[in-house]
Short mmCIF file of C-alpha atoms and ligand atoms in Angstrom, two decimals:
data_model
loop_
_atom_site.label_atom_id
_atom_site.label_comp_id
_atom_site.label_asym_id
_atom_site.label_seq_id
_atom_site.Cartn_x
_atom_site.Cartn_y
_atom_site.Cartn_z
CA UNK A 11 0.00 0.00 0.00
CA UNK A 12 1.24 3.52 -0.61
CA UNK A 13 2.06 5.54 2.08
CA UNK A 14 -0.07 8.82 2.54
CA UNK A 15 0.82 12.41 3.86
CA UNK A 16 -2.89 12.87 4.60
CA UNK A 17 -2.94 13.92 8.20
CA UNK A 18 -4.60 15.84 10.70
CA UNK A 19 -3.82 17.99 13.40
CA UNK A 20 0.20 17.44 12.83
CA UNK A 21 0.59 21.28 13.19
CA UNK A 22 -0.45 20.80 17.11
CA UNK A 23 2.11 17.47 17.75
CA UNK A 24 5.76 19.24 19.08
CA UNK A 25 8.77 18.69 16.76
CA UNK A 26 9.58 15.08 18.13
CA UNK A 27 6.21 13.84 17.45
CA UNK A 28 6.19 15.29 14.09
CA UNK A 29 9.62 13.91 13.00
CA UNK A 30 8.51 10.62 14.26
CA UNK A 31 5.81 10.77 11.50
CA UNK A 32 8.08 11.55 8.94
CA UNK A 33 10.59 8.75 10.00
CA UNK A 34 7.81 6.06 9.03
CA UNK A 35 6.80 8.10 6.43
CA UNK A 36 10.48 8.49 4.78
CA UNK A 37 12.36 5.36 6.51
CA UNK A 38 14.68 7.65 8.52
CA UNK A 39 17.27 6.23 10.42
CA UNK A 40 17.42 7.51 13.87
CA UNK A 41 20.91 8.64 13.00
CA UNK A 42 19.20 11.08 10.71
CA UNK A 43 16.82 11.80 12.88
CA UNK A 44 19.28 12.97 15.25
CA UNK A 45 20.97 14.82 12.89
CA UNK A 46 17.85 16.86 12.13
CA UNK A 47 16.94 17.31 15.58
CA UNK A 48 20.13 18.71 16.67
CA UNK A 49 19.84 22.40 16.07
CA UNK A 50 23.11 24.08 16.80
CA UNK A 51 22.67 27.65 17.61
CA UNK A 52 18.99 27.68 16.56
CA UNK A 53 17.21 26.03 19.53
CA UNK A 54 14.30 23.55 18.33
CA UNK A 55 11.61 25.29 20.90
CA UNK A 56 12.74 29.38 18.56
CA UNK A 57 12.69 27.62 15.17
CA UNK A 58 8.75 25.62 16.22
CA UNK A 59 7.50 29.68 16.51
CA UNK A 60 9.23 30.89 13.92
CA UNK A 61 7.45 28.86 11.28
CA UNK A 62 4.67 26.00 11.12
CA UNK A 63 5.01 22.32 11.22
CA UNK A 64 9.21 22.10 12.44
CA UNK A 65 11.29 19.20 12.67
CA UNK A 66 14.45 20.36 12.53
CA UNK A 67 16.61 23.53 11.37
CA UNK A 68 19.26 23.11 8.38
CA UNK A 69 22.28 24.70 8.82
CA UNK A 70 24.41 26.28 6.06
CA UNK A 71 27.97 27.70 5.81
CA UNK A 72 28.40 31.57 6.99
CA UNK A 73 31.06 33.22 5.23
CA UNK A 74 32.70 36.77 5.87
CA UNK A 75 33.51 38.65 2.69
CA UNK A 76 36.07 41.44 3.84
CA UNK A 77 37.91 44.45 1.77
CA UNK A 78 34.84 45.88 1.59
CA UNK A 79 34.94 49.90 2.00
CA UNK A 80 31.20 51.68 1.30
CA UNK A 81 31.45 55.55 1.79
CA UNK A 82 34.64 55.61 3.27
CA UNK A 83 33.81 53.13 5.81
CA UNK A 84 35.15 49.60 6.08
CA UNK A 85 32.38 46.38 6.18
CA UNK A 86 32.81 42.96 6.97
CA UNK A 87 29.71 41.39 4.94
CA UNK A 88 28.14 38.06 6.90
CA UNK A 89 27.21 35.85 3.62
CA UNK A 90 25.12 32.40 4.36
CA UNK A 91 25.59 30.31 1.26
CA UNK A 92 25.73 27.02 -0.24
CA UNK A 93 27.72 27.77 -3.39
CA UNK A 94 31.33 27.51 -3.69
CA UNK A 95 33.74 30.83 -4.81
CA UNK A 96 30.51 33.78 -4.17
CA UNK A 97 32.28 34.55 -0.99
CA UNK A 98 36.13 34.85 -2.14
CA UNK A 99 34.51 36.90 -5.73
CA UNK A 100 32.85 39.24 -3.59
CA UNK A 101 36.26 39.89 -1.37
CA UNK A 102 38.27 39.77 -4.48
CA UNK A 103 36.23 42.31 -6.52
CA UNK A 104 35.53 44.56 -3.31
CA UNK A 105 39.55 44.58 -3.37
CA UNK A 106 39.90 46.14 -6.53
CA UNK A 107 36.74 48.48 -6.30
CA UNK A 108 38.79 49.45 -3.07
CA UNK A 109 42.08 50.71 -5.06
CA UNK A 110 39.46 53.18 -6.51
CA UNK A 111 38.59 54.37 -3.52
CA UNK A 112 35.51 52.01 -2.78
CA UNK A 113 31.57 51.93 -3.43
CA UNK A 114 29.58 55.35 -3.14
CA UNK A 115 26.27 54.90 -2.62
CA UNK A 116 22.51 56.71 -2.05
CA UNK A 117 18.92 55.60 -1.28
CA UNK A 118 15.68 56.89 -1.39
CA UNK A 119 13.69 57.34 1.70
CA UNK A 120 12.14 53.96 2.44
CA UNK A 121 8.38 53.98 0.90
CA UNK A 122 6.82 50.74 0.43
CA UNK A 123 3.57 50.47 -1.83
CA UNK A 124 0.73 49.08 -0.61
CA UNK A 125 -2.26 48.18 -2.95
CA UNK A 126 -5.82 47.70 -2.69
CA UNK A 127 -8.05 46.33 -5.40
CA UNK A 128 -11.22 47.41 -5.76
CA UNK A 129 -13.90 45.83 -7.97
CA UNK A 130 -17.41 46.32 -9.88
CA UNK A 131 -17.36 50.03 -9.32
CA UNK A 132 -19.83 52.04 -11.56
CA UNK A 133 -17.58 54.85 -12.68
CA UNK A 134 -14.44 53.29 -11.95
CA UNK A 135 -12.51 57.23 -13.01
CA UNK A 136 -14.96 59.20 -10.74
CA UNK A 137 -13.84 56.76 -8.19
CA UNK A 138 -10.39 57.51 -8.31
CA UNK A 139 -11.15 61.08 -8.02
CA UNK A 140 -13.07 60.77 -5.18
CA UNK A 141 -10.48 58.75 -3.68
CA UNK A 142 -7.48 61.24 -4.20
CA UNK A 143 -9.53 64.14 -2.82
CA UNK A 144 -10.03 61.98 0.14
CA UNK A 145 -6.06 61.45 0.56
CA UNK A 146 -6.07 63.22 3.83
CA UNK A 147 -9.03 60.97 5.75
CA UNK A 148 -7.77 57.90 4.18
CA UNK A 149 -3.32 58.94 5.15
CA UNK A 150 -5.43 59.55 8.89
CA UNK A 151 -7.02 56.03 9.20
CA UNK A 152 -3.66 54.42 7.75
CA UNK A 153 -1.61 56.05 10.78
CA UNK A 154 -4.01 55.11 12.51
CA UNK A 155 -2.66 51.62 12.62
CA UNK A 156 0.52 52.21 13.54
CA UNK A 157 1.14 55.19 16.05
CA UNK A 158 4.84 53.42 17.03
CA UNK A 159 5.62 53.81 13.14
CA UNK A 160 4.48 57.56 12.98
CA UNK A 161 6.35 58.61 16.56
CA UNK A 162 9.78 57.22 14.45
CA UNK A 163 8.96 59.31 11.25
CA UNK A 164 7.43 57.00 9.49
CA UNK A 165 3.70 56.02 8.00
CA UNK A 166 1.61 56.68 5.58
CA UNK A 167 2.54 59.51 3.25
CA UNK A 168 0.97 60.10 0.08
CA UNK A 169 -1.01 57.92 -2.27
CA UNK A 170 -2.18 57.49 -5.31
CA UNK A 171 -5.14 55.72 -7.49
CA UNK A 172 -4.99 54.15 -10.99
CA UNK A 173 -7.97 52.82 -12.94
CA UNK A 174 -6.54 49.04 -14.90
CA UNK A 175 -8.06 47.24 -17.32
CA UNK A 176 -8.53 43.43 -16.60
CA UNK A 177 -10.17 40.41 -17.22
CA UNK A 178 -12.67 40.95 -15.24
CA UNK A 179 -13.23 44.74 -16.54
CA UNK A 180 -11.89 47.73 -15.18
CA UNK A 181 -10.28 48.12 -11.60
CA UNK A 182 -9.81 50.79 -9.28
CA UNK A 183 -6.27 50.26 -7.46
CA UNK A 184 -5.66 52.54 -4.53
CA UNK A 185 -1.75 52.79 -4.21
CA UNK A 186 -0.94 53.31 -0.17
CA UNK A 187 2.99 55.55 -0.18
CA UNK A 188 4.39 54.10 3.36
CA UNK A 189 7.74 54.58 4.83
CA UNK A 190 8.64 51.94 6.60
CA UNK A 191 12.07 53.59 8.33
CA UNK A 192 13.94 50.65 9.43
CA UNK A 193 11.22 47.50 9.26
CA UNK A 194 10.72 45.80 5.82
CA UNK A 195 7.39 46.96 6.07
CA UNK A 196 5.33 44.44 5.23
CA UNK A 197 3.17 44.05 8.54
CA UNK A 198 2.62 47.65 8.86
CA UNK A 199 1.57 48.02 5.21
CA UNK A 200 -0.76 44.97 5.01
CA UNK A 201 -2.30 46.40 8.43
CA UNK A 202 -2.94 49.50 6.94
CA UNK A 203 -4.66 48.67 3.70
CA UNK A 204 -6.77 45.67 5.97
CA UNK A 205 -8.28 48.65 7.69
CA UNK A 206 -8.95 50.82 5.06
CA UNK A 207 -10.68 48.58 2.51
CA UNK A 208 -14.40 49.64 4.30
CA UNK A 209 -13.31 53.44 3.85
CA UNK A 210 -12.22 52.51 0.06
CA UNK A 211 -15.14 50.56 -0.58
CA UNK A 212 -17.46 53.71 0.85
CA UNK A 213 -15.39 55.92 -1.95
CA UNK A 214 -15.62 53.39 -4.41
CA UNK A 215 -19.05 51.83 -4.27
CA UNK A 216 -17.07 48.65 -5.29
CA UNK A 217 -16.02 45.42 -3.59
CA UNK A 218 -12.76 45.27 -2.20
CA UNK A 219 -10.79 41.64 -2.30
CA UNK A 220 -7.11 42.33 -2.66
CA UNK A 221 -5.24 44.18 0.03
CA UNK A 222 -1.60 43.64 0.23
CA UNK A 223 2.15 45.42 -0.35
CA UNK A 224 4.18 45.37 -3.19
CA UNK A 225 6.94 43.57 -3.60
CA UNK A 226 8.04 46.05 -6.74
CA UNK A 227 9.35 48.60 -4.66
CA UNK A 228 9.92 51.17 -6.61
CA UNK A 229 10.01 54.09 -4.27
CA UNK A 230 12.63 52.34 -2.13
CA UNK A 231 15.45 51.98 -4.45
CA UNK A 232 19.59 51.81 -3.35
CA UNK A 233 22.59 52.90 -5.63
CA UNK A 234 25.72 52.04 -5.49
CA UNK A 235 28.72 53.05 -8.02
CA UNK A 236 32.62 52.49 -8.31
CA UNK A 237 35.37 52.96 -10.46
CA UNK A 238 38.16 50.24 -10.68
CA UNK A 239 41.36 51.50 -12.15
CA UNK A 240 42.20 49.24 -15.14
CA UNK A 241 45.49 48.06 -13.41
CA UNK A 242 43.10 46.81 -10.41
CA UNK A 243 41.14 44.68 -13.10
CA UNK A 244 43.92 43.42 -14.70
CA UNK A 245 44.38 46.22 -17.71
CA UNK A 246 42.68 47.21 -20.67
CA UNK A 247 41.76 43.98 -22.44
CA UNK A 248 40.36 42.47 -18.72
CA UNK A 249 37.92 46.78 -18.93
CA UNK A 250 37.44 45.71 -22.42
CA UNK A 251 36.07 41.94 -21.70
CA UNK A 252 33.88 43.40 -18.58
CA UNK A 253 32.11 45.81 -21.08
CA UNK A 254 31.35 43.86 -23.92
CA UNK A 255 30.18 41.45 -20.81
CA UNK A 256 27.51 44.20 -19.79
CA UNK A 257 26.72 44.77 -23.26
CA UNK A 258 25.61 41.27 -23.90
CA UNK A 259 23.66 40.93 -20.24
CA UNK A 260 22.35 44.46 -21.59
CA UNK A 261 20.60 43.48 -24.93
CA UNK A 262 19.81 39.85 -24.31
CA UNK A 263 17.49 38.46 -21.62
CA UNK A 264 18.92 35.20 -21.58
CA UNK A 265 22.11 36.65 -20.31
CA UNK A 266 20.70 39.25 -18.52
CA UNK A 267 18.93 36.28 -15.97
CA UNK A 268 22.31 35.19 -15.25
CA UNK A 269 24.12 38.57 -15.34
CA UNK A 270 21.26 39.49 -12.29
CA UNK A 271 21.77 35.94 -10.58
CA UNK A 272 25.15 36.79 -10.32
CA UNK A 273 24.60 39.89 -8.38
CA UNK A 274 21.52 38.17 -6.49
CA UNK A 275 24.37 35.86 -5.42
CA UNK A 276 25.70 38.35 -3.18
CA UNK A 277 22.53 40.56 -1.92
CA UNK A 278 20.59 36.81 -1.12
CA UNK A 279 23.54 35.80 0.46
CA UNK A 280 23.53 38.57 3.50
CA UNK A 281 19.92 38.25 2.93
CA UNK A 282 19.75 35.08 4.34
CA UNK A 283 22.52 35.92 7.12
CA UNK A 284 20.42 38.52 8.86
CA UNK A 285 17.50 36.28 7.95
CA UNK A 286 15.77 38.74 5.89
CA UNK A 287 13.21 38.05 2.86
CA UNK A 288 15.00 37.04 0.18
CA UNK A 289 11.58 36.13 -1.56
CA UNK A 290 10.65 39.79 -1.37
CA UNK A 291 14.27 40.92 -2.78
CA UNK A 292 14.55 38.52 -5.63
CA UNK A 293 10.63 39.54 -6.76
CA UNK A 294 11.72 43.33 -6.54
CA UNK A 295 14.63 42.81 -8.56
CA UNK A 296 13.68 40.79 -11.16
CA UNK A 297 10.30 43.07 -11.79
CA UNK A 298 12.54 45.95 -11.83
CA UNK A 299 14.99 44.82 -14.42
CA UNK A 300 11.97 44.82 -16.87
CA UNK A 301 10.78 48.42 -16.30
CA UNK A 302 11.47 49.50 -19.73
CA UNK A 303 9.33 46.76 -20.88
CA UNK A 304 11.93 44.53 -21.68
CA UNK A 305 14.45 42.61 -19.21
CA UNK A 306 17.48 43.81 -18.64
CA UNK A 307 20.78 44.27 -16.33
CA UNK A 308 19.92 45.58 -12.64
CA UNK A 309 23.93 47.72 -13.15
CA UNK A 310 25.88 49.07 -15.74
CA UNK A 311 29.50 48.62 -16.53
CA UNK A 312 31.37 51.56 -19.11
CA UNK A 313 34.85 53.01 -19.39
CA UNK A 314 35.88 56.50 -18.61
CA UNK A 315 38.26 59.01 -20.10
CA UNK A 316 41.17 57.20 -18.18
CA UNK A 317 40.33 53.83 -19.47
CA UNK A 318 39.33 52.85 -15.98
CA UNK A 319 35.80 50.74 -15.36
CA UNK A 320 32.63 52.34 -14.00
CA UNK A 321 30.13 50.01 -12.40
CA UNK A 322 26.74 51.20 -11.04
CA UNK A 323 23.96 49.53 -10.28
CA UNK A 324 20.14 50.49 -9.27
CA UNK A 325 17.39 47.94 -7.82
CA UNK A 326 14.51 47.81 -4.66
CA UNK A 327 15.66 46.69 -1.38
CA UNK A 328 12.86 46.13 1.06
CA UNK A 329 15.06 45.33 3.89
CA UNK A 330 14.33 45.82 7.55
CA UNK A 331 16.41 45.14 10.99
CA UNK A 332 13.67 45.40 13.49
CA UNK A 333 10.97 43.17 13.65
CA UNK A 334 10.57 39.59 12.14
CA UNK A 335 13.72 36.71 11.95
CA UNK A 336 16.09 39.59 12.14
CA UNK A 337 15.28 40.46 16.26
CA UNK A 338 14.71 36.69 17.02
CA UNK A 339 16.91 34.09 15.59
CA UNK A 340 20.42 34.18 17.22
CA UNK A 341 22.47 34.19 14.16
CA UNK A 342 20.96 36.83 12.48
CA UNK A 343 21.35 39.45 15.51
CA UNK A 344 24.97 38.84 15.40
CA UNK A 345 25.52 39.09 11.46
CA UNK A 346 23.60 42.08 11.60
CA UNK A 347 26.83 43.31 14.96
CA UNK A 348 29.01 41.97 12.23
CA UNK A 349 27.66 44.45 9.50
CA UNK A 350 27.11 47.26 12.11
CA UNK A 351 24.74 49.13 9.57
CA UNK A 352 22.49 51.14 11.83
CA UNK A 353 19.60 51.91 9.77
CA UNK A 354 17.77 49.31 7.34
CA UNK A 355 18.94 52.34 4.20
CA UNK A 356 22.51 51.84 5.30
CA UNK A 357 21.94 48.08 5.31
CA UNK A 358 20.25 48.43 1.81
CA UNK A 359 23.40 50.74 0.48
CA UNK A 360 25.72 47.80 1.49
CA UNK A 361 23.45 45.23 0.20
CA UNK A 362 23.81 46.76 -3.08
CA UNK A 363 27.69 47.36 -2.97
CA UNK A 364 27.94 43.79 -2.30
CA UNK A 365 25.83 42.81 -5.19
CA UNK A 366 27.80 45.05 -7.82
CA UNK A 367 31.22 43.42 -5.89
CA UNK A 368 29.07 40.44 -6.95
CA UNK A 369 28.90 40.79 -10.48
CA UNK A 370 32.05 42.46 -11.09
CA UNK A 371 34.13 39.19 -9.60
CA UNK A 372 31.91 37.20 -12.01
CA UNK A 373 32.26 39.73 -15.26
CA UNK A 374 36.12 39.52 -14.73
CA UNK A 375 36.25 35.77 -14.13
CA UNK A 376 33.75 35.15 -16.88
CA UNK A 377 35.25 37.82 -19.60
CA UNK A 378 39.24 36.75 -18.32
CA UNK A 379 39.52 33.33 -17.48
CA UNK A 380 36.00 32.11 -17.18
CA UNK A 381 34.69 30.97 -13.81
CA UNK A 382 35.17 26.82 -14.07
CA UNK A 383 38.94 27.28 -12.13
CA UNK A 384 38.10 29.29 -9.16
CA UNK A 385 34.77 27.27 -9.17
CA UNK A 386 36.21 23.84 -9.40
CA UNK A 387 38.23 23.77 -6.66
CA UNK A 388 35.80 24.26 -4.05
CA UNK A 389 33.85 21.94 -5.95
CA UNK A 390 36.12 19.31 -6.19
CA UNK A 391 37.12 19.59 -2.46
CA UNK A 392 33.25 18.93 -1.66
CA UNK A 393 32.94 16.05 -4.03
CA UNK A 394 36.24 14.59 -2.09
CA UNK A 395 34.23 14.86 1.19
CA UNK A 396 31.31 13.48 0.06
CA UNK A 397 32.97 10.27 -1.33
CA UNK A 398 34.46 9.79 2.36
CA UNK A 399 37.68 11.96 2.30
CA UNK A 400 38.64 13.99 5.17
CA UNK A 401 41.01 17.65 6.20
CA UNK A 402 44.10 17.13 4.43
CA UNK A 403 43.31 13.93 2.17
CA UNK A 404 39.76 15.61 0.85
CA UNK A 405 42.64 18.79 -0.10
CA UNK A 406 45.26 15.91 -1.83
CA UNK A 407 42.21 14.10 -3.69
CA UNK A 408 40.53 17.75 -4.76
CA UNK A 409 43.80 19.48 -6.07
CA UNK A 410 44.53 16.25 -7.78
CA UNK A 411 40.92 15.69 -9.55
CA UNK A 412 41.52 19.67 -10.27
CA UNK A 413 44.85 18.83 -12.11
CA UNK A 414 43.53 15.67 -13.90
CA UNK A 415 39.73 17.81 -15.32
CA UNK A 416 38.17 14.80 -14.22
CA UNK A 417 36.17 15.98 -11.06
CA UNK A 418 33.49 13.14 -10.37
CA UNK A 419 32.10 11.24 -7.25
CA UNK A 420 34.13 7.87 -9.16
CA UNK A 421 37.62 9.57 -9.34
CA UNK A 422 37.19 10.87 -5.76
CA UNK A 423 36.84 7.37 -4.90
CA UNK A 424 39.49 5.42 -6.45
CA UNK A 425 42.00 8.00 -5.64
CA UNK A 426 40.82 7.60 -1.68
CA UNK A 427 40.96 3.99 -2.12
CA UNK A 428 44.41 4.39 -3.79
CA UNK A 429 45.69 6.13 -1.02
CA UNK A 430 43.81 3.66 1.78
CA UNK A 431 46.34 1.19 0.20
CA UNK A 432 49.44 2.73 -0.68
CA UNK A 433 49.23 6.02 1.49
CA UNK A 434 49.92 8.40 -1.54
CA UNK A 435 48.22 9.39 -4.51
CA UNK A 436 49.30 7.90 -8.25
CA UNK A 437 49.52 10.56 -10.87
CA UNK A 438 47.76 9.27 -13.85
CA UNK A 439 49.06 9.79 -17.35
CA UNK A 440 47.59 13.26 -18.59
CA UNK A 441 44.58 12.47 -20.95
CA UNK A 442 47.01 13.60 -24.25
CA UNK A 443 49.76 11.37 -23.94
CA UNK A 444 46.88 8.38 -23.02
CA UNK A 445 45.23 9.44 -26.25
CA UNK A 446 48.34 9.66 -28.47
CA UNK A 447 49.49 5.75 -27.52
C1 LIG B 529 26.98 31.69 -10.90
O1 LIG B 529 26.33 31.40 -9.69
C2 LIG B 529 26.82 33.15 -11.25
C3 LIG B 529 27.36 33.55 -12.62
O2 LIG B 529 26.79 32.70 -13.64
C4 LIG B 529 26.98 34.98 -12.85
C5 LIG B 529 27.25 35.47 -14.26
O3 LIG B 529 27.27 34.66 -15.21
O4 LIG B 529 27.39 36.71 -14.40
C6 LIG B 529 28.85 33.34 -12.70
#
């Protein structure tokens, strides 16, 4: 019989009881068990509130990428990640942005949109009208909401009202202008336009469904800019490559996915240190590459009179360090020490530095040498581990799977095995001289 997921209740059982469900379910060993149980610096009882239906916590490395200096200030930048060489091409290109005196950067106050969708009105641009002219009564129940917000500077601001067409006719969306100061925003937004879809739907004479922020910040935006002297880069042919790179990621949205995922690299990383939303992020900037209509690069990369590269870059950051993950889980509170930004626009300025140190280690790698060495030999060292190879050996059997371009779960293997027996490692042929017997 198959096995079925079908339960009820399992939200109420504690993490023990739920995990033993899923060891029936999934044949667990107990060793695994364990292993998911045991928490680290995330106790089991913080990670059950924090989200629904725990069993365990995952952990996953925390890097520091250093050389960092942001408005003539020096960073260390707290990167969680699983993927090899994002770390060391951050600190490498933040090195040579630094011999150019660093990243400048500037933000726009932090205004998050809120929306509310209203539906079946009558005379959908009268509506809007009548909801503009009512900016003041609607801004007053909006603060309402959040009096702690508005004693910091913050609340509801401005708004705004646009009449689209859809497939179910024309809508009236009332756009809510918060600023969030130093939260993310999205509990104080959502809260807001909650309480004022009755006063909307009194303005409206429609139905309101649809009350919720958006993730497309557009009127929270961070800049960041450099310029790397071409001896820093490597000279003119390594400002020429990095160009042409840009140009390509510019014109073509194929590249332009992986042009952005390279500097996503970066941002998600410290993202996920200071446990952040990196749902939110990624959604902002990949809506916001397509502005113009079509989808493009989030920076820019030119040359200036001196031959030297210019890098800038533009995007959303909806980034908060009060409330949510960021107060309560352990880790995050110290990467957040670690950064010592002191105001969630600071933290956005460096989150954007880091993702144009991001892409400019990947343009160079990519438009020099391409990416494959720096990237194989973390690889290879994890492949060694995971076929049983420890500290020094999993460093012998990675270099030498490096040297031989043969980098697979098999060769890790026999060249552990090999040196099980023989206590060294035998140099195979190189594949040429093989080939030409
Ligand atoms: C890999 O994670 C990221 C890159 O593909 C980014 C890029 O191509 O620009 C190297």
């Amino acid at each position: 019989m198959s096995k079925s997921s079908l339960t009820s209740g399992f939200y109420k059982l504690n993490p023990k009881e739920r995990l033993a469900f899923v060891k029936k379910f999934a044949d667990l060993s107990d060793e695994e068990c364990a292993l998911l149980q045991n928490t680290g610096s995330l106790p089991l009882d913080l990670a059950d509130h924090m989200i629904e239906n725990v069993v365990g916590a995952i952990p996953i490395p925390l890097g520091i990428g250093v050389n960092f200096l942001i408005n003539n200030r020096d960073y260390l930048i707290p990167m969680a990640i699983e993927e090899p060489s994002v770390v060391a091409a951050a600190s490498y290109a933040a090195k040579m942005v630094r011999d150019g005196g660093g990243f400048h950067t500037s933000s726009t106050p932090p205004i998050m949109i809120g929306q509310i969708q209203a539906t079946g009105i009558r005379d959908p641009y009268a509506a809007k009208m009548r909801v503009i002219q009512a900016k003041e009564e609607i801004l007053k129940k909006a603060n309402d909401q959040d009096p702690m917000l508005v004693s910091v500077g913050g609340g509801a601001k401005d708004l705004d009202a646009k009449v689209i067409q859809t497939t179910q006719g024309l809508m009236l969306i009332t756009e809510l202008y918060v600023d969030c100061r130093d939260a993310m925003g999205a509990n104080a937004v959502n809260t807001m336009a909650e309480a004022l879809a009755p006063l909307i739907e009194r303005l409206t004479g429609g139905h309101v469904y649809l009350r919720i922020i958006s993730n497309l910040a557009t009127k929270r935006l961070t800049r960041a800019w450099c310029v790397v002297p071409k001896e820093a880069v490597g000279g003119e042919e390594v400002v020429n490559g990095i160009v042409n790179a840009y140009a390509f990621a510019a014109a073509d949205p194929y590249r332009a996915a992986t042009h952005n995922k390279g500097i996503l690299n970066g941002i998600i990383a410290v993202i996920v240190a200071t446990c952040n939303d990196h749902r939110a992020i990624e959604a902002g900037a990949h809506a916001y590459a397509v502005k113009n209509g079509h989808y493009t690069t989030l920076s820019t990369w030119e040359k200036n009179e001196k031959g030297d590269l210019v890098g800038s870059i533009e995007l959303p950051m909806a980034v908060g360090l009060i409330g949510g993950a960021v107060r309560t889980h352990p880790i995050a509170k110290i990467a957040v020490k670690i950064l010592g930004v002191k105001t969630a626009n600071e933290f956005a300025e460096v989150l954007a530095s880091v993702g144009l140190a991001q892409n400019l280690g990947a343009l160079r790698a990519l438009a020099h040498e391409g990416i494959q060495r720096g990237h194989m030999s973390l690889h290879a060292r994890n492949i060694a581990i995971a076929a049983g190879a420890t500290d020094e050996l999993a460093d012998l059997v990675a270099e030498r799977m490096v040297e031989e371009r043969k980098i697979r779960m098999d060769r890790a293997k026999e060249l552990i095995e090999q040196h099980k027996k023989t206590g060294k490692l035998k140099r195979n042929k190189p594949a040429s001289k093989r080939e030409s017997k």
